[in-house]
GROMACS .gro file of C-alpha atoms in nm:
model
  506
    1UNK     CA    1  13.126   7.976  16.269
    2UNK     CA    2  13.167   7.927  15.892
    3UNK     CA    3  13.031   7.691  15.678
    4UNK     CA    4  13.152   7.811  15.321
    5UNK     CA    5  13.318   7.486  15.204
    6UNK     CA    6  12.926   7.303  15.342
    7UNK     CA    7  12.693   7.229  15.042
    8UNK     CA    8  12.363   7.432  15.060
    9UNK     CA    9  12.061   7.286  15.274
   10UNK     CA   10  11.707   7.245  15.128
   11UNK     CA   11  11.467   7.428  15.299
   12UNK     CA   12  11.251   7.325  15.559
   13UNK     CA   13  10.981   7.530  15.517
   14UNK     CA   14  10.855   7.308  15.247
   15UNK     CA   15  10.658   7.024  15.501
   16UNK     CA   16  10.487   6.951  15.118
   17UNK     CA   17  10.783   6.868  14.910
   18UNK     CA   18  10.925   6.695  15.253
   19UNK     CA   19  10.567   6.533  15.242
   20UNK     CA   20  10.599   6.373  14.850
   21UNK     CA   21  10.968   6.358  14.882
   22UNK     CA   22  10.845   6.099  15.183
   23UNK     CA   23  10.565   5.942  14.977
   24UNK     CA   24  10.763   5.833  14.684
   25UNK     CA   25  11.107   5.706  14.863
   26UNK     CA   26  10.819   5.471  15.074
   27UNK     CA   27  10.679   5.418  14.745
   28UNK     CA   28  10.997   5.271  14.638
   29UNK     CA   29  11.052   5.070  14.900
   30UNK     CA   30  11.394   5.278  15.025
   31UNK     CA   31  11.337   5.177  15.420
   32UNK     CA   32  11.532   4.945  15.659
   33UNK     CA   33  11.421   4.659  15.496
   34UNK     CA   34  11.371   4.729  15.152
   35UNK     CA   35  11.792   4.832  15.173
   36UNK     CA   36  11.907   4.496  15.335
   37UNK     CA   37  11.633   4.265  15.070
   38UNK     CA   38  11.821   4.473  14.759
   39UNK     CA   39  12.207   4.497  14.884
   40UNK     CA   40  12.208   4.151  15.090
   41UNK     CA   41  12.323   4.182  15.439
   42UNK     CA   42  12.712   4.186  15.451
   43UNK     CA   43  12.737   4.511  15.148
   44UNK     CA   44  12.405   4.650  15.409
   45UNK     CA   45  12.672   4.608  15.731
   46UNK     CA   46  12.931   4.757  15.482
   47UNK     CA   47  12.722   5.084  15.458
   48UNK     CA   48  12.705   5.159  15.826
   49UNK     CA   49  13.118   5.151  15.864
   50UNK     CA   50  13.090   5.395  15.587
   51UNK     CA   51  13.224   5.157  15.357
   52UNK     CA   52  13.043   5.217  14.937
   53UNK     CA   53  13.193   4.982  14.763
   54UNK     CA   54  13.010   4.651  14.817
   55UNK     CA   55  12.691   4.888  14.772
   56UNK     CA   56  12.825   5.028  14.460
   57UNK     CA   57  12.836   4.639  14.319
   58UNK     CA   58  12.491   4.572  14.466
   59UNK     CA   59  12.328   4.873  14.271
   60UNK     CA   60  12.405   4.866  13.897
   61UNK     CA   61  12.065   4.839  13.754
   62UNK     CA   62  11.808   5.102  13.699
   63UNK     CA   63  11.533   4.997  13.962
   64UNK     CA   64  11.338   5.251  14.137
   65UNK     CA   65  11.532   5.147  14.455
   66UNK     CA   66  11.872   5.120  14.300
   67UNK     CA   67  11.901   5.437  14.173
   68UNK     CA   68  11.770   5.603  14.534
   69UNK     CA   69  12.016   5.407  14.695
   70UNK     CA   70  12.312   5.610  14.407
   71UNK     CA   71  12.162   5.898  14.485
   72UNK     CA   72  12.108   5.934  14.871
   73UNK     CA   73  12.322   5.652  15.005
   74UNK     CA   74  12.598   5.663  14.797
   75UNK     CA   75  12.602   6.045  14.627
   76UNK     CA   76  12.642   5.942  14.273
   77UNK     CA   77  12.482   6.132  14.022
   78UNK     CA   78  12.188   6.007  13.834
   79UNK     CA   79  12.060   6.109  13.509
   80UNK     CA   80  11.776   6.329  13.550
   81UNK     CA   81  11.556   6.119  13.365
   82UNK     CA   82  11.595   5.836  13.555
   83UNK     CA   83  11.482   6.013  13.905
   84UNK     CA   84  11.229   6.189  13.733
   85UNK     CA   85  11.071   5.855  13.696
   86UNK     CA   86  11.134   5.785  14.085
   87UNK     CA   87  11.115   6.164  14.195
   88UNK     CA   88  10.887   6.494  14.219
   89UNK     CA   89  11.242   6.599  14.081
   90UNK     CA   90  11.090   6.942  13.967
   91UNK     CA   91  11.010   7.026  14.352
   92UNK     CA   92  11.309   6.833  14.470
   93UNK     CA   93  11.521   7.071  14.252
   94UNK     CA   94  11.353   7.386  14.334
   95UNK     CA   95  11.383   7.313  14.743
   96UNK     CA   96  11.756   7.230  14.743
   97UNK     CA   97  11.657   6.824  14.780
   98UNK     CA   98  11.841   6.787  14.472
   99UNK     CA   99  12.104   6.995  14.213
  100UNK     CA  100  12.211   6.983  13.888
  101UNK     CA  101  12.555   6.813  13.791
  102UNK     CA  102  12.645   6.857  13.421
  103UNK     CA  103  12.382   6.881  13.149
  104UNK     CA  104  12.163   6.618  13.202
  105UNK     CA  105  12.187   6.485  13.640
  106UNK     CA  106  12.081   6.495  13.932
  107UNK     CA  107  12.282   6.443  14.252
  108UNK     CA  108  12.169   6.473  14.586
  109UNK     CA  109  12.267   6.782  14.870
  110UNK     CA  110  12.233   6.610  15.182
  111UNK     CA  111  12.279   6.183  15.253
  112UNK     CA  112  11.922   5.988  15.318
  113UNK     CA  113  11.956   5.686  15.515
  114UNK     CA  114  11.669   5.499  15.661
  115UNK     CA  115  11.635   5.421  15.975
  116UNK     CA  116  11.334   5.171  16.141
  117UNK     CA  117  11.161   5.327  16.457
  118UNK     CA  118  11.140   5.097  16.790
  119UNK     CA  119  10.778   4.992  16.659
  120UNK     CA  120  10.871   4.932  16.329
  121UNK     CA  121  10.804   5.291  16.146
  122UNK     CA  122  11.001   5.375  15.861
  123UNK     CA  123  11.198   5.668  15.937
  124UNK     CA  124  11.492   5.870  15.727
  125UNK     CA  125  11.805   6.016  15.934
  126UNK     CA  126  11.934   6.362  15.737
  127UNK     CA  127  12.261   6.454  15.724
  128UNK     CA  128  12.575   6.606  15.565
  129UNK     CA  129  12.708   6.405  15.213
  130UNK     CA  130  12.972   6.118  15.366
  131UNK     CA  131  12.875   6.180  15.655
  132UNK     CA  132  12.582   5.940  15.755
  133UNK     CA  133  12.798   5.756  16.004
  134UNK     CA  134  12.887   5.933  16.313
  135UNK     CA  135  13.151   5.798  16.576
  136UNK     CA  136  13.483   5.659  16.493
  137UNK     CA  137  13.416   5.520  16.181
  138UNK     CA  138  13.639   5.783  16.003
  139UNK     CA  139  13.417   5.982  15.808
  140UNK     CA  140  13.791   6.172  15.733
  141UNK     CA  141  13.536   6.531  15.715
  142UNK     CA  142  13.732   6.846  15.869
  143UNK     CA  143  13.449   7.060  15.796
  144UNK     CA  144  13.385   7.240  16.143
  145UNK     CA  145  13.007   7.227  16.127
  146UNK     CA  146  12.948   6.937  15.989
  147UNK     CA  147  12.622   6.730  16.072
  148UNK     CA  148  12.678   6.305  16.110
  149UNK     CA  149  12.366   6.144  16.116
  150UNK     CA  150  12.327   5.775  16.282
  151UNK     CA  151  12.613   5.653  16.490
  152UNK     CA  152  12.676   5.366  16.758
  153UNK     CA  153  12.548   5.593  17.020
  154UNK     CA  154  12.299   5.763  16.831
  155UNK     CA  155  12.145   5.399  16.863
  156UNK     CA  156  12.297   5.346  17.185
  157UNK     CA  157  12.158   5.661  17.428
  158UNK     CA  158  11.773   5.595  17.184
  159UNK     CA  159  11.854   5.236  17.283
  160UNK     CA  160  11.845   5.324  17.666
  161UNK     CA  161  11.631   5.573  17.740
  162UNK     CA  162  11.308   5.563  17.922
  163UNK     CA  163  11.011   5.576  17.683
  164UNK     CA  164  10.689   5.630  17.914
  165UNK     CA  165  10.432   5.923  17.816
  166UNK     CA  166  10.556   6.247  17.875
  167UNK     CA  167  10.452   6.623  17.809
  168UNK     CA  168  10.786   6.808  17.739
  169UNK     CA  169  11.122   6.629  17.593
  170UNK     CA  170  11.441   6.800  17.543
  171UNK     CA  171  11.713   6.678  17.330
  172UNK     CA  172  12.050   6.874  17.416
  173UNK     CA  173  12.277   6.892  17.138
  174UNK     CA  174  12.049   6.684  16.854
  175UNK     CA  175  12.303   6.677  16.569
  176UNK     CA  176  12.081   6.538  16.280
  177UNK     CA  177  11.763   6.460  16.541
  178UNK     CA  178  11.757   6.123  16.617
  179UNK     CA  179  11.717   6.172  16.972
  180UNK     CA  180  11.440   6.429  16.909
  181UNK     CA  181  11.229   6.144  16.677
  182UNK     CA  182  11.273   5.900  16.949
  183UNK     CA  183  11.100   6.178  17.160
  184UNK     CA  184  10.816   6.286  16.899
  185UNK     CA  185  10.655   5.948  16.912
  186UNK     CA  186  10.591   5.991  17.335
  187UNK     CA  187  10.669   6.346  17.443
  188UNK     CA  188  10.363   6.592  17.409
  189UNK     CA  189  10.650   6.862  17.290
  190UNK     CA  190  11.007   6.862  17.189
  191UNK     CA  191  11.241   7.121  17.244
  192UNK     CA  192  11.557   7.076  17.032
  193UNK     CA  193  11.881   7.289  17.076
  194UNK     CA  194  12.213   7.310  16.921
  195UNK     CA  195  12.535   7.494  16.934
  196UNK     CA  196  12.529   7.472  16.527
  197UNK     CA  197  12.256   7.603  16.327
  198UNK     CA  198  12.326   7.391  16.074
  199UNK     CA  199  12.218   7.064  16.286
  200UNK     CA  200  11.925   7.235  16.384
  201UNK     CA  201  11.842   7.262  16.015
  202UNK     CA  202  11.881   6.944  15.975
  203UNK     CA  203  11.735   6.826  16.258
  204UNK     CA  204  11.350   6.979  16.117
  205UNK     CA  205  11.441   6.803  15.794
  206UNK     CA  206  11.467   6.487  15.918
  207UNK     CA  207  11.145   6.507  16.106
  208UNK     CA  208  10.996   6.660  15.830
  209UNK     CA  209  11.111   6.339  15.633
  210UNK     CA  210  11.028   6.132  15.896
  211UNK     CA  211  10.672   6.265  15.938
  212UNK     CA  212  10.733   6.348  16.209
  213UNK     CA  213  10.592   6.679  16.470
  214UNK     CA  214  10.782   6.955  16.443
  215UNK     CA  215  11.016   7.072  16.771
  216UNK     CA  216  11.083   7.395  16.925
  217UNK     CA  217  11.421   7.438  16.746
  218UNK     CA  218  11.707   7.634  16.983
  219UNK     CA  219  12.004   7.743  16.907
  220UNK     CA  220  12.249   7.763  17.191
  221UNK     CA  221  12.541   7.582  17.405
  222UNK     CA  222  12.421   7.304  17.690
  223UNK     CA  223  12.138   7.488  17.842
  224UNK     CA  224  12.174   7.812  17.752
  225UNK     CA  225  11.843   7.868  17.527
  226UNK     CA  226  11.670   7.690  17.802
  227UNK     CA  227  11.502   7.964  18.043
  228UNK     CA  228  11.537   7.914  18.364
  229UNK     CA  229  11.216   7.827  18.527
  230UNK     CA  230  11.210   7.560  18.207
  231UNK     CA  231  11.194   7.244  18.332
  232UNK     CA  232  11.186   6.845  18.153
  233UNK     CA  233  10.998   6.513  18.246
  234UNK     CA  234  11.297   6.395  17.992
  235UNK     CA  235  11.647   6.483  17.861
  236UNK     CA  236  11.828   6.326  17.651
  237UNK     CA  237  12.208   6.488  17.514
  238UNK     CA  238  12.455   6.260  17.332
  239UNK     CA  239  12.731   6.522  17.374
  240UNK     CA  240  13.049   6.601  17.225
  241UNK     CA  241  13.187   6.405  17.488
  242UNK     CA  242  13.574   6.338  17.314
  243UNK     CA  243  13.861   6.486  17.593
  244UNK     CA  244  14.103   6.611  17.345
  245UNK     CA  245  14.347   6.925  17.315
  246UNK     CA  246  14.155   7.185  17.183
  247UNK     CA  247  13.820   7.170  16.966
  248UNK     CA  248  13.867   7.091  16.598
  249UNK     CA  249  13.518   6.933  16.558
  250UNK     CA  250  13.220   7.043  16.690
  251UNK     CA  251  13.025   6.769  16.633
  252UNK     CA  252  13.284   6.557  16.866
  253UNK     CA  253  13.505   6.775  17.055
  254UNK     CA  254  13.322   6.987  17.345
  255UNK     CA  255  13.543   7.272  17.361
  256UNK     CA  256  13.609   7.246  17.744
  257UNK     CA  257  13.886   7.102  17.965
  258UNK     CA  258  13.918   6.730  17.975
  259UNK     CA  259  13.597   6.592  18.095
  260UNK     CA  260  13.422   6.905  18.227
  261UNK     CA  261  13.150   6.905  17.935
  262UNK     CA  262  13.042   6.621  18.071
  263UNK     CA  263  13.055   6.746  18.389
  264UNK     CA  264  12.892   7.073  18.336
  265UNK     CA  265  12.579   6.906  18.173
  266UNK     CA  266  12.492   6.625  18.442
  267UNK     CA  267  12.564   6.892  18.697
  268UNK     CA  268  12.327   7.127  18.548
  269UNK     CA  269  12.076   6.854  18.435
  270UNK     CA  270  11.904   6.870  18.804
  271UNK     CA  271  11.735   7.208  18.863
  272UNK     CA  272  11.567   7.111  18.428
  273UNK     CA  273  11.412   6.817  18.560
  274UNK     CA  274  11.067   6.776  18.650
  275UNK     CA  275  10.975   6.533  19.000
  276UNK     CA  276  10.991   6.213  18.860
  277UNK     CA  277  11.203   6.352  18.535
  278UNK     CA  278  11.467   6.168  18.357
  279UNK     CA  279  11.809   6.286  18.217
  280UNK     CA  280  12.033   6.067  18.012
  281UNK     CA  281  12.356   6.121  17.870
  282UNK     CA  282  12.587   5.909  17.725
  283UNK     CA  283  12.995   6.061  17.845
  284UNK     CA  284  13.374   5.965  17.854
  285UNK     CA  285  13.556   6.037  18.134
  286UNK     CA  286  13.880   6.105  18.282
  287UNK     CA  287  14.039   5.835  18.510
  288UNK     CA  288  14.324   6.053  18.712
  289UNK     CA  289  14.597   5.897  18.872
  290UNK     CA  290  14.557   5.891  19.269
  291UNK     CA  291  14.167   5.868  19.243
  292UNK     CA  292  13.877   5.669  19.188
  293UNK     CA  293  13.637   5.735  18.856
  294UNK     CA  294  13.352   5.580  19.065
  295UNK     CA  295  13.414   5.877  19.334
  296UNK     CA  296  13.517   6.164  19.045
  297UNK     CA  297  13.147   6.071  18.854
  298UNK     CA  298  12.917   6.089  19.142
  299UNK     CA  299  13.084   6.425  19.282
  300UNK     CA  300  12.917   6.521  18.934
  301UNK     CA  301  12.559   6.377  19.062
  302UNK     CA  302  12.356   6.669  19.099
  303UNK     CA  303  12.118   6.709  19.474
  304UNK     CA  304  11.809   6.600  19.480
  305UNK     CA  305  11.895   6.279  19.218
  306UNK     CA  306  11.905   5.910  19.201
  307UNK     CA  307  12.198   5.832  18.964
  308UNK     CA  308  12.235   5.509  18.787
  309UNK     CA  309  12.583   5.548  18.615
  310UNK     CA  310  12.738   5.236  18.363
  311UNK     CA  311  13.096   5.250  18.284
  312UNK     CA  312  13.107   5.050  17.920
  313UNK     CA  313  13.418   5.024  17.840
  314UNK     CA  314  13.816   5.193  17.886
  315UNK     CA  315  14.035   5.283  17.724
  316UNK     CA  316  14.438   5.412  17.790
  317UNK     CA  317  14.553   5.714  17.689
  318UNK     CA  318  14.722   5.540  17.356
  319UNK     CA  319  14.427   5.350  17.217
  320UNK     CA  320  14.215   5.718  17.340
  321UNK     CA  321  14.410   5.915  17.081
  322UNK     CA  322  14.435   5.739  16.772
  323UNK     CA  323  14.074   5.609  16.787
  324UNK     CA  324  13.965   5.999  16.766
  325UNK     CA  325  14.296   6.042  16.570
  326UNK     CA  326  14.168   5.818  16.325
  327UNK     CA  327  13.807   5.944  16.320
  328UNK     CA  328  13.923   6.295  16.201
  329UNK     CA  329  14.156   6.134  15.951
  330UNK     CA  330  14.409   6.224  16.063
  331UNK     CA  331  14.582   5.896  15.995
  332UNK     CA  332  14.594   5.976  15.657
  333UNK     CA  333  14.797   6.286  15.671
  334UNK     CA  334  15.170   6.399  15.618
  335UNK     CA  335  15.312   6.144  15.979
  336UNK     CA  336  15.503   6.441  16.061
  337UNK     CA  337  15.161   6.598  16.119
  338UNK     CA  338  15.060   6.275  16.245
  339UNK     CA  339  15.281   6.235  16.482
  340UNK     CA  340  15.297   6.620  16.654
  341UNK     CA  341  14.830   6.613  16.684
  342UNK     CA  342  14.949   6.202  16.899
  343UNK     CA  343  15.233   6.444  17.094
  344UNK     CA  344  14.961   6.736  17.165
  345UNK     CA  345  14.730   6.470  17.319
  346UNK     CA  346  14.951   6.311  17.516
  347UNK     CA  347  15.067   6.639  17.607
  348UNK     CA  348  14.731   6.744  17.759
  349UNK     CA  349  14.641   6.366  17.922
  350UNK     CA  350  15.003   6.363  18.121
  351UNK     CA  351  14.943   6.744  18.255
  352UNK     CA  352  14.598   6.624  18.344
  353UNK     CA  353  14.733   6.276  18.544
  354UNK     CA  354  14.504   6.089  18.286
  355UNK     CA  355  14.618   5.754  18.243
  356UNK     CA  356  14.313   5.648  18.110
  357UNK     CA  357  13.981   5.737  17.979
  358UNK     CA  358  13.611   5.576  18.056
  359UNK     CA  359  13.283   5.533  17.819
  360UNK     CA  360  12.883   5.506  17.985
  361UNK     CA  361  12.557   5.628  17.985
  362UNK     CA  362  12.455   5.840  18.312
  363UNK     CA  363  12.099   5.827  18.411
  364UNK     CA  364  11.927   6.079  18.625
  365UNK     CA  365  11.628   6.079  18.845
  366UNK     CA  366  11.472   6.382  18.977
  367UNK     CA  367  11.398   6.254  19.355
  368UNK     CA  368  11.220   6.383  19.671
  369UNK     CA  369  11.393   6.149  19.890
  370UNK     CA  370  11.618   6.256  20.104
  371UNK     CA  371  11.886   5.979  20.131
  372UNK     CA  372  11.912   5.965  19.741
  373UNK     CA  373  12.058   5.692  19.552
  374UNK     CA  374  12.362   5.705  19.338
  375UNK     CA  375  12.482   5.348  19.145
  376UNK     CA  376  12.822   5.337  18.996
  377UNK     CA  377  12.914   5.011  18.863
  378UNK     CA  378  13.182   4.892  18.590
  379UNK     CA  379  12.978   4.619  18.288
  380UNK     CA  380  13.190   4.589  18.013
  381UNK     CA  381  12.940   4.253  17.901
  382UNK     CA  382  12.718   4.175  17.651
  383UNK     CA  383  12.341   4.365  17.687
  384UNK     CA  384  12.007   4.351  17.568
  385UNK     CA  385  11.869   4.651  17.389
  386UNK     CA  386  11.636   4.832  17.390
  387UNK     CA  387  11.707   4.896  17.780
  388UNK     CA  388  11.466   5.149  17.857
  389UNK     CA  389  11.240   4.969  18.023
  390UNK     CA  390  11.509   4.784  18.243
  391UNK     CA  391  11.659   5.157  18.366
  392UNK     CA  392  11.280   5.242  18.436
  393UNK     CA  393  11.272   4.950  18.674
  394UNK     CA  394  11.633   4.984  18.848
  395UNK     CA  395  11.475   5.251  18.952
  396UNK     CA  396  11.170   5.169  19.051
  397UNK     CA  397  11.312   4.918  19.236
  398UNK     CA  398  11.489   5.186  19.406
  399UNK     CA  399  11.173   5.322  19.537
  400UNK     CA  400  11.148   4.967  19.664
  401UNK     CA  401  11.438   4.922  19.800
  402UNK     CA  402  11.483   5.239  20.014
  403UNK     CA  403  11.127   5.260  20.201
  404UNK     CA  404  11.108   4.910  20.292
  405UNK     CA  405  11.346   4.789  20.651
  406UNK     CA  406  11.478   4.395  20.649
  407UNK     CA  407  11.063   4.360  20.836
  408UNK     CA  408  10.916   4.457  20.532
  409UNK     CA  409  11.140   4.261  20.302
  410UNK     CA  410  11.070   3.932  20.491
  411UNK     CA  411  10.660   4.091  20.528
  412UNK     CA  412  10.689   4.091  20.115
  413UNK     CA  413  10.604   3.918  19.834
  414UNK     CA  414  10.825   3.820  19.545
  415UNK     CA  415  10.878   3.727  19.159
  416UNK     CA  416  11.151   3.599  19.028
  417UNK     CA  417  11.230   3.761  18.716
  418UNK     CA  418  11.104   3.602  18.352
  419UNK     CA  419  11.429   3.415  18.182
  420UNK     CA  420  11.626   3.384  18.481
  421UNK     CA  421  11.842   3.040  18.519
  422UNK     CA  422  12.041   2.894  18.743
  423UNK     CA  423  12.389   2.728  18.663
  424UNK     CA  424  12.535   2.498  18.916
  425UNK     CA  425  12.949   2.525  18.915
  426UNK     CA  426  13.180   2.289  19.039
  427UNK     CA  427  13.369   1.972  18.964
  428UNK     CA  428  13.234   1.660  18.801
  429UNK     CA  429  13.182   1.439  18.982
  430UNK     CA  430  13.117   1.661  19.253
  431UNK     CA  431  12.814   1.584  19.517
  432UNK     CA  432  12.753   1.895  19.563
  433UNK     CA  433  12.802   2.201  19.374
  434UNK     CA  434  13.094   2.509  19.497
  435UNK     CA  435  12.840   2.763  19.440
  436UNK     CA  436  12.518   2.820  19.247
  437UNK     CA  437  12.486   3.117  18.996
  438UNK     CA  438  12.207   3.280  18.903
  439UNK     CA  439  12.212   3.446  18.516
  440UNK     CA  440  11.960   3.659  18.331
  441UNK     CA  441  11.882   3.694  17.990
  442UNK     CA  442  11.744   3.961  17.915
  443UNK     CA  443  11.812   4.326  17.954
  444UNK     CA  444  12.179   4.333  18.181
  445UNK     CA  445  12.249   4.008  18.175
  446UNK     CA  446  12.388   3.977  18.540
  447UNK     CA  447  12.536   3.675  18.670
  448UNK     CA  448  12.525   3.660  19.113
  449UNK     CA  449  12.661   3.396  19.333
  450UNK     CA  450  12.423   3.255  19.522
  451UNK     CA  451  12.448   2.989  19.830
  452UNK     CA  452  12.215   2.689  19.803
  453UNK     CA  453  11.911   2.874  20.059
  454UNK     CA  454  11.950   3.190  19.820
  455UNK     CA  455  11.899   2.963  19.508
  456UNK     CA  456  11.579   2.764  19.683
  457UNK     CA  457  11.455   3.098  19.819
  458UNK     CA  458  11.449   3.251  19.450
  459UNK     CA  459  11.274   2.952  19.279
  460UNK     CA  460  11.022   2.923  19.563
  461UNK     CA  461  10.926   3.285  19.418
  462UNK     CA  462  10.600   3.352  19.248
  463UNK     CA  463  10.452   3.597  19.486
  464UNK     CA  464  10.220   3.325  19.656
  465UNK     CA  465  10.372   3.331  19.971
  466UNK     CA  466  10.578   3.605  20.179
  467UNK     CA  467  10.903   3.564  20.223
  468UNK     CA  468  10.935   3.523  20.589
  469UNK     CA  469  10.679   3.222  20.507
  470UNK     CA  470  10.938   3.102  20.288
  471UNK     CA  471  11.254   3.119  20.466
  472UNK     CA  472  11.006   2.898  20.731
  473UNK     CA  473  10.956   2.637  20.508
  474UNK     CA  474  11.353   2.609  20.388
  475UNK     CA  475  11.509   2.679  20.791
  476UNK     CA  476  11.227   2.400  20.863
  477UNK     CA  477  11.349   2.169  20.496
  478UNK     CA  478  11.726   2.175  20.607
  479UNK     CA  479  11.740   2.167  20.976
  480UNK     CA  480  11.801   2.500  21.055
  481UNK     CA  481  11.704   2.746  21.342
  482UNK     CA  482  11.411   2.998  21.101
  483UNK     CA  483  11.469   3.298  21.357
  484UNK     CA  484  11.838   3.273  21.231
  485UNK     CA  485  11.746   3.225  20.888
  486UNK     CA  486  11.516   3.528  20.869
  487UNK     CA  487  11.823   3.746  21.005
  488UNK     CA  488  12.085   3.631  20.780
  489UNK     CA  489  11.885   3.667  20.458
  490UNK     CA  490  11.763   3.995  20.413
  491UNK     CA  491  12.025   4.108  20.325
  492UNK     CA  492  12.050   3.868  20.047
  493UNK     CA  493  11.670   3.956  19.916
  494UNK     CA  494  11.767   4.264  19.915
  495UNK     CA  495  12.101   4.237  19.688
  496UNK     CA  496  11.831   3.991  19.450
  497UNK     CA  497  11.555   4.295  19.402
  498UNK     CA  498  11.844   4.578  19.341
  499UNK     CA  499  12.041   4.365  19.105
  500UNK     CA  500  11.680   4.262  18.931
  501UNK     CA  501  11.682   3.881  18.925
  502UNK     CA  502  11.343   3.959  19.189
  503UNK     CA  503  11.073   4.191  19.210
  504UNK     CA  504  10.788   4.337  19.426
  505UNK     CA  505  10.463   4.090  19.368
  506UNK     CA  506  10.281   4.391  19.485
   0.00000   0.00000   0.00000
């Protein structure tokens, strides 16, 4: 792979320089909060869309922070003397963070973007110049080995990842190291792999500049760099999931046909997980004529794993092709060439009988259960990030329900989960509602219809009485046979637990 026209990278073995650079950046308030204060919300949001004009207008002064924004975020040459007031400029030139530009100016060799950690940490994501925003924002870079920074996909994956303390975590296809950086906060040992050696170099820079421990960096595709007997408690991957004809861009095109890369990744992850370990991926999948997409995804799940797969979005093949053609900047090309590329995408989809492409999250958990649980669902509605705790709780409930028959549910004590509200739906003035809806205000923000018994039951659940005792009291209240009520309600309790409205109080 040729990186000839990509700029040389800073040295990754000068930890002392990275530490001094970090101190200088923090000293000038070059942080997520500092940028928001300086630029204002509209210009700050525009930067996340790769639009620089508002930020250029907001940094016309010569404060240390304005100097750093122009240097590292806007990639403008800055007078040497001004930079020397803010950074250890000689060290940065020698170790390659800066380069000379003209007689008396210096320029950055990489993009450095402040990134706020989940606990308020001040981190810095390093990426190639002009590539700070990853994903379909149209970076317009055709360089095969280019390394992108933070995109919507990387923050989504970071948000859904289960964050329990673990001994070993693997970030597969690390890119600029965002998932490895998050994992370093709760994993004793982090391994990060990538097919692109430039990405591994940049990951080392991201970790050093963020003050995080170094990771075990390994070059190679998918699980190739991992020994057969190595297992992990957490595997995360934001892979090159774009379903495209050919593999033009390493950061997004997997180089396998259709959705084979995502399928292979999911299928091979099972053997690499420790007992109870999680593997969490973002993925694209094909909707193929004559096949249910849910069945396609169920077939991906490896043996010995529970799975929760959520489809967040579906695009028809034309929308999908246009999105990724724009991402590569092809829309700015010669119209005939653009048309030919567009045609090639549609030819590929037609040959594979693909009518749409789904996008979403896949979570696996290694289990010893005889009957693994596989949930595949569509949820295009708004959610509340971070969702890691919601994901962990989902699998806890799977364990609980798998071990509980109807009699055990009736003996069980339940609590209504915090911030669940009840809505009554019906015609104005009607005596009784047509139906009652329970709605979550946190996590997945689900809503579910219940009957009056279900609503009454959920409302009383505070962990003190068993489910059976509550139903007996409701039966007396509504004049129903308690035996019949005990008989027909466990299915509804099971659903309310499964969807996270009720939790076992034990």
